[in-house]
XYZ file of C-alpha atoms in Angstrom:
570
model
C 0.005 0.009 -0.004
C 1.363 3.331 -0.886
C 2.527 5.936 1.511
C 1.756 9.547 0.428
C 3.537 12.679 1.493
C 2.429 14.538 4.631
C 3.274 18.159 5.588
C 4.380 18.745 9.239
C 4.191 22.083 10.996
C 7.435 22.611 12.878
C 7.165 24.720 16.117
C 10.382 26.510 17.027
C 10.472 26.782 20.793
C 12.595 29.500 22.410
C 15.712 28.231 24.083
C 16.350 29.075 27.709
C 19.392 28.825 30.025
C 19.647 25.448 31.569
C 19.746 26.964 35.091
C 16.546 28.988 34.473
C 13.556 28.354 36.672
C 11.090 29.696 34.145
C 9.738 28.382 30.886
C 7.835 30.004 28.026
C 4.070 29.846 28.140
C 1.978 29.045 25.046
C 0.215 32.216 23.945
C -3.271 32.315 22.530
C -3.592 33.682 18.934
C -3.826 37.473 18.712
C -5.431 39.486 15.912
C -6.518 42.536 17.899
C -3.096 44.143 17.513
C -2.984 43.506 13.739
C -4.501 45.571 11.055
C -4.572 49.293 10.251
C -6.403 50.452 13.405
C -5.091 49.301 16.832
C -6.143 52.225 18.998
C -8.682 55.014 18.706
C -7.843 57.972 16.424
C -5.193 60.325 17.974
C -4.522 57.858 20.791
C -1.047 56.244 21.163
C -0.860 52.491 20.689
C 2.577 51.778 22.277
C 3.917 52.134 25.787
C 7.515 50.953 25.955
C 7.475 47.383 24.550
C 3.774 46.851 24.942
C 1.197 47.316 22.199
C -2.051 48.561 23.775
C -5.155 47.803 21.568
C -8.598 49.258 22.044
C -10.772 48.688 24.151
C -7.673 49.378 26.267
C -6.200 52.843 25.995
C -3.132 54.749 27.088
C -3.653 57.685 29.444
C -5.786 58.311 32.462
C -9.006 60.168 31.633
C -8.025 60.663 27.950
C -11.019 58.744 26.557
C -8.708 56.421 24.664
C -10.191 53.347 26.445
C -13.767 51.926 26.397
C -13.921 52.275 30.229
C -11.757 53.682 32.968
C -10.959 50.201 34.151
C -9.206 49.618 30.751
C -6.912 52.650 31.074
C -3.137 52.032 30.980
C -0.889 54.619 32.629
C 2.314 54.848 30.687
C 5.109 55.695 33.222
C 7.747 57.388 31.085
C 10.139 57.911 34.036
C 11.500 54.407 33.365
C 13.501 53.341 30.380
C 11.765 51.770 28.600
C 8.439 53.239 29.814
C 6.404 50.990 32.091
C 2.649 50.363 31.326
C 0.856 50.380 34.647
C -2.742 49.270 35.238
C -5.047 49.456 38.237
C -2.952 50.495 41.253
C 0.404 50.241 39.489
C 0.225 46.606 38.286
C 2.686 46.335 35.406
C 1.214 44.906 32.217
C 3.449 42.686 30.050
C 0.973 41.503 27.289
C -2.543 42.055 25.925
C -4.236 39.548 23.639
C -7.768 39.083 22.234
C -8.902 37.404 25.443
C -6.208 37.774 28.122
C -3.912 40.243 29.863
C -0.650 39.352 31.612
C 0.629 41.281 34.551
C 3.693 40.966 36.817
C 3.286 38.975 39.986
C 2.875 39.386 43.747
C 4.624 36.902 46.111
C 3.847 36.125 49.745
C 6.889 35.344 51.829
C 7.670 33.976 55.358
C 11.276 33.565 56.599
C 12.718 32.184 59.890
C 16.056 32.199 61.638
C 17.869 29.178 62.970
C 16.006 29.404 66.315
C 12.660 29.368 64.579
C 11.823 33.066 65.020
C 9.853 34.684 62.212
C 11.985 37.267 60.429
C 9.818 38.104 57.416
C 6.062 37.793 56.894
C 4.355 39.381 53.895
C 1.012 38.160 52.561
C -0.893 38.995 49.313
C -4.411 40.442 48.929
C -5.453 41.462 45.431
C -8.786 42.727 44.007
C -9.498 43.180 40.265
C -11.919 45.517 38.488
C -15.360 44.254 37.422
C -14.464 43.151 33.857
C -11.391 41.218 34.866
C -10.822 37.822 36.555
C -7.973 35.487 37.324
C -7.768 32.829 34.607
C -8.136 29.143 35.588
C -4.929 28.658 33.592
C -3.091 29.979 36.761
C -1.888 27.716 39.554
C -1.428 28.620 43.205
C 2.071 27.489 44.034
C 4.090 27.215 47.297
C 7.876 26.799 47.382
C 9.311 25.880 50.818
C 10.136 22.959 53.104
C 7.910 23.691 56.170
C 4.834 25.571 54.860
C 1.069 25.345 54.905
C -0.465 27.969 52.498
C -4.030 28.860 51.916
C -5.638 30.898 49.093
C -9.167 32.219 49.337
C -11.450 34.471 47.388
C -14.861 36.073 47.852
C -15.456 38.242 44.772
C -16.812 36.579 41.669
C -16.421 33.203 43.274
C -16.358 31.974 46.856
C -13.255 29.885 46.977
C -10.740 28.437 49.462
C -7.934 25.967 48.747
C -4.272 25.410 49.676
C -1.469 22.971 49.811
C 1.329 21.738 52.085
C 5.029 21.751 51.154
C 7.478 19.913 53.474
C 10.845 18.211 53.142
C 11.974 15.157 55.043
C 15.573 15.601 53.838
C 17.545 17.578 51.376
C 18.030 14.394 49.275
C 14.242 13.904 48.946
C 13.837 17.112 46.894
C 13.598 16.522 43.150
C 14.030 19.166 40.439
C 10.945 19.682 38.362
C 8.662 17.983 40.900
C 5.955 20.168 42.490
C 3.884 17.522 44.258
C 4.506 18.324 47.900
C 8.215 17.956 48.601
C 9.829 21.430 48.443
C 7.043 22.590 46.089
C 3.221 22.111 45.877
C 0.448 23.538 43.705
C -3.320 23.679 43.389
C -5.846 24.939 40.850
C -8.240 27.835 41.005
C -11.718 28.180 39.501
C -12.917 30.487 36.723
C -14.521 33.829 37.649
C -12.301 34.502 40.632
C -11.814 38.300 41.003
C -9.863 38.601 44.260
C -7.670 36.397 46.350
C -5.664 36.626 49.521
C -3.033 34.282 50.904
C -2.054 33.165 54.329
C 1.041 31.100 55.235
C 2.084 29.252 58.360
C 4.815 26.831 59.342
C 4.720 23.465 61.086
C 8.051 23.559 62.846
C 9.112 27.107 62.096
C 11.808 25.776 59.715
C 13.856 24.523 62.695
C 14.318 21.078 61.134
C 15.161 22.283 57.614
C 16.903 25.624 58.238
C 20.290 24.233 56.999
C 19.020 24.052 53.420
C 15.778 26.121 53.460
C 14.975 29.222 55.478
C 11.997 30.822 53.633
C 8.695 29.855 52.123
C 6.945 31.595 49.234
C 3.407 31.475 47.856
C 2.198 33.004 44.562
C -0.373 32.654 41.837
C 1.208 32.169 38.429
C 0.397 31.197 34.877
C 0.393 27.437 34.488
C 3.690 25.980 33.129
C 5.476 29.344 33.503
C 7.405 28.101 36.489
C 9.684 25.088 36.865
C 10.781 24.153 40.369
C 14.482 23.687 41.193
C 15.855 22.678 44.547
C 18.110 25.706 44.478
C 15.020 27.893 44.783
C 14.831 26.974 48.491
C 18.046 28.865 49.365
C 17.998 31.483 46.591
C 17.846 34.989 48.136
C 16.712 36.494 44.841
C 13.841 34.038 44.301
C 11.090 36.518 45.324
C 12.142 39.266 42.863
C 12.821 36.871 39.998
C 9.373 35.336 40.397
C 7.726 38.738 40.295
C 9.491 39.570 37.107
C 9.323 36.303 35.280
C 6.216 34.440 36.364
C 3.197 36.375 35.045
C -0.358 36.280 36.309
C -2.913 35.554 33.529
C -6.122 37.611 33.610
C -9.359 37.125 31.593
C -11.195 40.212 30.411
C -14.575 41.108 28.942
C -16.422 44.289 28.054
C -19.851 45.435 29.257
C -21.940 43.734 31.906
C -24.339 41.764 29.728
C -23.949 38.640 27.620
C -24.363 38.728 23.875
C -28.110 38.046 23.839
C -28.821 40.787 26.358
C -26.506 43.271 24.623
C -28.195 42.654 21.247
C -31.601 43.194 22.769
C -30.478 46.471 24.189
C -28.687 47.482 20.983
C -25.420 47.842 22.927
C -22.990 45.611 21.088
C -19.512 47.120 20.187
C -18.631 44.469 17.632
C -17.827 46.026 14.226
C -17.943 44.686 10.673
C -16.756 41.132 9.907
C -16.783 40.209 13.595
C -19.191 38.536 15.990
C -20.101 38.679 19.670
C -19.050 35.735 21.869
C -19.942 34.772 25.452
C -16.638 33.686 27.000
C -16.573 30.730 29.416
C -14.406 32.445 32.014
C -17.119 33.067 34.554
C -17.215 36.866 34.035
C -20.324 38.894 33.258
C -19.895 40.505 29.781
C -18.916 39.644 26.274
C -16.061 39.896 23.763
C -15.826 40.483 20.016
C -13.823 38.247 17.684
C -13.050 38.514 13.981
C -14.536 36.027 11.545
C -12.247 33.207 10.466
C -9.970 34.429 7.749
C -10.137 38.033 9.060
C -7.939 40.026 11.419
C -7.834 43.415 13.032
C -9.518 45.209 15.937
C -13.234 44.093 16.062
C -13.976 46.971 18.508
C -12.977 49.817 16.106
C -14.390 51.032 12.783
C -14.264 49.607 10.058
C -13.796 46.304 11.920
C -11.886 43.228 10.771
C -10.246 42.982 7.388
C -9.740 39.975 5.153
C -6.333 38.209 5.592
C -4.485 38.066 2.277
C -2.942 34.572 2.631
C -1.174 35.000 -0.662
C 1.288 37.237 1.138
C 2.455 34.183 3.066
C 2.851 32.471 -0.274
C 0.848 29.235 0.379
C 1.534 28.163 -3.216
C 4.724 27.228 -4.994
C 6.713 30.408 -5.902
C 5.870 29.662 -9.575
C 2.224 29.155 -8.860
C -0.661 31.607 -9.141
C -2.405 32.573 -5.900
C -5.768 34.362 -5.756
C -7.062 35.536 -2.336
C -10.780 35.389 -1.705
C -12.611 37.091 1.239
C -12.594 35.021 4.366
C -10.984 32.013 2.759
C -7.479 30.807 2.913
C -7.116 30.751 -0.893
C -9.145 29.874 -3.943
C -8.045 26.307 -4.560
C -8.831 26.597 -8.240
C -6.403 29.524 -8.494
C -3.683 28.128 -6.319
C -1.765 26.277 -8.911
C 1.787 25.156 -8.390
C 3.991 22.432 -6.969
C 1.884 21.857 -3.857
C -1.220 21.306 -5.909
C 0.581 19.057 -8.299
C 1.853 17.055 -5.323
C -1.700 16.687 -4.112
C -2.892 15.422 -7.467
C -0.036 12.900 -7.660
C -0.673 11.744 -4.158
C -4.418 11.221 -4.709
C -3.715 9.422 -7.979
C -1.156 7.178 -6.283
C -3.618 6.492 -3.514
C -6.364 5.610 -5.985
C -4.296 3.150 -7.963
C -2.953 1.688 -4.772
C -6.532 0.988 -3.600
C -7.500 -0.381 -6.938
C -4.487 -2.770 -6.945
C -5.370 -3.920 -3.463
C -8.963 -4.599 -4.575
C -7.649 -6.577 -7.562
C -5.428 -8.688 -5.357
C -8.323 -9.451 -2.998
C -10.557 -10.348 -5.945
C -7.876 -12.712 -7.383
C -7.437 -14.342 -3.993
C -11.224 -14.722 -3.773
C -11.364 -16.444 -7.247
C -8.376 -18.634 -6.291
C -10.166 -19.991 -3.261
C -13.558 -20.192 -5.086
C -12.022 -22.240 -7.918
C -10.447 -24.800 -5.610
C -6.964 -23.320 -5.416
C -6.346 -24.571 -1.833
C -7.550 -28.092 -2.833
C -5.209 -28.136 -5.885
C -2.209 -27.052 -3.737
C -3.062 -29.783 -1.316
C -3.345 -32.361 -4.111
C -0.095 -31.278 -5.699
C 1.829 -31.360 -2.399
C 0.499 -34.784 -1.564
C 1.358 -36.309 -4.990
C 5.004 -37.205 -5.402
C 6.506 -35.120 -8.252
C 3.094 -33.378 -8.681
C 4.628 -29.896 -8.352
C 6.982 -30.692 -11.297
C 4.212 -32.007 -13.482
C 1.805 -29.078 -13.041
C 2.167 -25.407 -12.445
C -0.235 -22.869 -10.954
C 0.099 -19.701 -13.131
C -0.810 -16.250 -11.862
C -3.342 -14.129 -13.714
C -0.694 -11.415 -14.148
C 1.762 -13.848 -15.710
C -0.753 -15.125 -18.310
C -1.926 -11.598 -19.033
C 1.724 -10.702 -19.822
C 2.333 -13.798 -21.999
C -0.660 -13.024 -24.244
C -0.069 -9.248 -24.398
C -3.199 -8.660 -22.435
C -5.083 -11.217 -24.529
C -4.505 -9.333 -27.736
C -6.518 -10.234 -30.861
C -3.436 -11.192 -32.791
C -2.689 -13.879 -30.131
C -5.946 -15.794 -30.783
C -5.403 -19.362 -32.155
C -9.052 -20.277 -32.379
C -12.480 -20.004 -30.909
C -14.876 -22.627 -29.593
C -18.432 -22.593 -28.406
C -17.415 -22.017 -24.760
C -14.147 -20.221 -25.075
C -11.118 -18.818 -26.904
C -7.560 -20.169 -27.198
C -4.652 -17.726 -27.094
C -1.047 -18.169 -28.005
C 1.357 -17.077 -25.277
C 5.148 -17.037 -24.664
C 6.326 -17.858 -21.135
C 9.274 -16.305 -19.380
C 11.426 -19.403 -20.293
C 10.571 -18.778 -23.974
C 8.219 -21.814 -24.235
C 5.165 -21.252 -26.515
C 1.878 -22.314 -24.940
C -1.785 -22.302 -25.748
C -4.040 -20.681 -23.095
C -7.705 -21.816 -22.985
C -9.962 -19.010 -21.685
C -13.405 -20.598 -21.057
C -16.640 -18.663 -20.767
C -18.390 -20.735 -18.044
C -17.518 -22.764 -14.976
C -19.753 -25.199 -13.089
C -19.112 -24.313 -9.400
C -20.763 -27.577 -8.290
C -17.935 -29.605 -9.864
C -14.910 -27.751 -8.484
C -13.526 -30.911 -6.813
C -13.918 -32.971 -10.072
C -12.291 -30.134 -11.976
C -9.264 -30.140 -9.681
C -8.931 -33.935 -9.941
C -9.078 -33.788 -13.760
C -6.393 -31.101 -13.799
C -4.145 -33.379 -11.661
C -4.768 -36.337 -14.022
C -4.331 -34.373 -17.241
C -1.082 -32.804 -16.158
C 0.325 -36.282 -15.737
C -0.801 -37.515 -19.121
C 2.098 -37.747 -21.596
C 0.749 -39.314 -24.847
C 1.389 -38.586 -28.462
C -2.340 -38.208 -29.223
C -3.124 -35.899 -26.347
C -2.161 -32.191 -26.110
C -0.355 -31.936 -22.735
C -1.885 -29.750 -20.021
C 0.983 -27.766 -18.415
C -1.060 -26.129 -15.636
C -3.831 -23.714 -14.833
C -4.604 -20.242 -13.377
C -7.358 -19.986 -10.758
C -7.125 -16.286 -10.074
C -9.833 -15.435 -12.665
C -13.610 -15.854 -12.419
C -13.382 -18.864 -14.827
C -10.102 -20.862 -14.593
C -7.583 -20.620 -17.439
C -5.911 -23.799 -18.734
C -2.371 -23.747 -20.111
C -1.440 -26.386 -22.801
C 1.582 -27.115 -24.891
C 1.420 -25.401 -28.248
C 1.085 -27.654 -31.357
C 2.385 -25.514 -34.186
C 1.588 -27.807 -37.161
C -1.982 -28.294 -36.091
C -2.322 -24.575 -35.591
C -1.100 -23.901 -39.080
C -3.608 -26.441 -40.386
C -6.415 -24.642 -38.602
C -5.124 -21.347 -39.910
C -5.139 -22.625 -43.504
C -8.612 -24.038 -43.166
C -10.077 -21.037 -41.481
C -8.123 -17.964 -42.583
C -7.812 -18.455 -46.442
C -10.453 -17.358 -48.887
C -11.388 -17.979 -52.450
C -8.798 -19.628 -54.710
C -6.217 -19.650 -51.953
C -8.345 -22.019 -49.892
C -6.889 -25.600 -49.776
C -8.821 -28.375 -51.584
C -10.181 -31.377 -49.809
C -7.311 -33.372 -51.356
C -4.691 -31.019 -49.882
C -6.399 -31.247 -46.499
C -6.456 -35.047 -46.659
C -2.770 -35.180 -47.588
C -1.957 -32.885 -44.758
C -3.887 -35.106 -42.264
C -2.202 -38.141 -43.585
C 1.220 -36.500 -43.000
C 0.264 -35.808 -39.442
C -0.764 -39.441 -38.968
C 2.469 -40.845 -40.303
C 4.566 -38.562 -38.152
C 2.574 -39.377 -35.009
C 1.587 -35.855 -34.398
C -2.160 -36.482 -34.461
C -3.441 -34.501 -31.520
C -7.140 -34.015 -32.090
C -9.754 -35.229 -29.621
C -9.782 -39.035 -29.329
C -13.520 -39.812 -29.050
C -16.872 -38.307 -29.813
C -17.483 -35.402 -27.513
C -20.637 -35.781 -25.455
C -23.189 -32.952 -25.524
C -23.105 -32.436 -21.755
C -20.454 -30.232 -20.128
C -17.692 -31.687 -18.040
C -16.103 -30.086 -15.044
C -13.392 -28.448 -17.117
C -16.007 -26.497 -18.884
C -14.191 -27.233 -22.239
C -16.530 -29.751 -23.830
C -18.641 -28.000 -26.418
C -20.823 -28.767 -29.377
C -17.913 -27.396 -31.459
C -14.793 -29.278 -30.306
C -11.441 -27.657 -30.511
C -7.828 -28.908 -30.403
C -7.274 -28.212 -26.725
C -10.118 -30.384 -25.456
C -10.101 -33.725 -23.596
C -12.907 -35.511 -21.707
C -12.096 -37.670 -18.653
C -14.618 -40.373 -17.906
C -15.003 -44.118 -17.482
C -14.811 -44.753 -21.257
C -11.453 -43.030 -21.672
C -8.304 -45.116 -21.055
C -4.865 -43.716 -21.842
C -3.106 -45.862 -24.527
C -6.249 -47.344 -26.127
C -6.129 -45.221 -29.222
C -6.798 -46.677 -32.653
C -6.177 -45.304 -36.125
C -9.886 -45.505 -36.741
C -10.591 -43.324 -33.648
C -7.989 -40.729 -34.597
C -9.200 -40.435 -38.155
C -12.804 -40.175 -37.017
C -11.802 -37.347 -34.746
C -10.024 -35.571 -37.596
C -12.985 -36.074 -39.893
C -15.313 -34.751 -37.243
C -13.076 -31.777 -36.732
C -12.617 -31.043 -40.344
C -16.354 -31.357 -41.116
C -17.139 -29.038 -38.269
C -14.609 -26.439 -39.567
C -15.881 -26.645 -43.152
C -19.429 -26.387 -41.960
C -18.644 -22.842 -40.907
C -17.867 -21.893 -44.403
């Protein structure tokens, strides 16, 4: 079966230092910062390294945002400027559905005697249209800590985890399941949380390798635990800078259905209103598939011209259509050609497989397994008979070409073929087969392949992979020429009866008489070869036929019967 080509998308992941505690987080697709209009007219769209798209806006009270809770204060006293939001929370990224901000970390530290030297907890409230994403985890790093996170706005929620260490050797890098590090999930819709931390033994048993505990909410997979974190004095600041908190956001206070009823939907052209599943009251707008841009600003989303990314072969012709990737009829090139070749290859592979299955079905249906069993049980049987494949006989007859026909009978056609060993054979292609006499047919094939008599055309083997079995005989060239002269010549070139008689007499004297040896009965035999119009490659096996009991009278009668039958056609 054929294997066709498959295209793979290769994702290049950023490399990080081996000693780093932090890993990149997969970002959701963003189209809101693409297109001609990112912010409202006469409103800036950049603060430092951050692109600020509407409904967010830069400047307090400037009207650049959809609501005061979406205002970004750009602090230009820093280099680069720092985008600050809601009580000086630094924003690092804004996408179509999320916002990332820098972290807060709760910390408790103890001295060797078990006295508390540092205790800072976290208590955060978000504006109405924002919530902590469930893609965050509440994480605790320490060796003697019990930490609790709770929230009351948006969702009533309380959870926590315990992080302890039995020994320094029990701590495993990358493992955050309770030894040196633990974590727990938070629900959607949470809009505030506060932390509280306590210690079991005030770090007295682990102070030699861990003196502080830390608790924080951070984006899932953005933090990787290392045992070195337990004694790292810079851990708090590095976590604030490098482990973001992921926030969900929506606009308005109603869902899409309610907003449509009140005619208060901000979604522009080529976009639609969606009800997010983040537990917040409100809605968002998103561009139609194949479009990008800011769905909250006029004129809305614009069609993506995929031809700019050259989806076709460089020599191909690409035509972009609205909302679609490309017009397949217009995207002509190497890729399309490869697709056609692949489909064609697949089609012919399937057809070939079907043909093989059909041949196998015919082989079993025509007694192939029984024949193999008979040949293997008869000593020397495999040398006397051969099972030909359908493909082999098709090749030897040039796909059963007209110019390979030796003669026609009432039930079949005889073709001339040349085997791979250069032997010339005659292939009998019958038209019917009695399925009730399969076993008798196989037995007659076994007998006939062992017959070696001057008056009988030798059966070399058969093919059982066709609907009606094919029989392969030795080729008798002189007889064939006689048939050709009798049947193919016209007018004055036709041989006289005297010439025919002389020719038959020559055959008799040279012991090459090979016509049928008895009168052919009207009924069919299992081989399906006995017809009302006998041919050269035809033998009946029954109780009246005994190998060796041939007489001159019998052979001449057969010749006369054959000749009279041939002449009757004229």
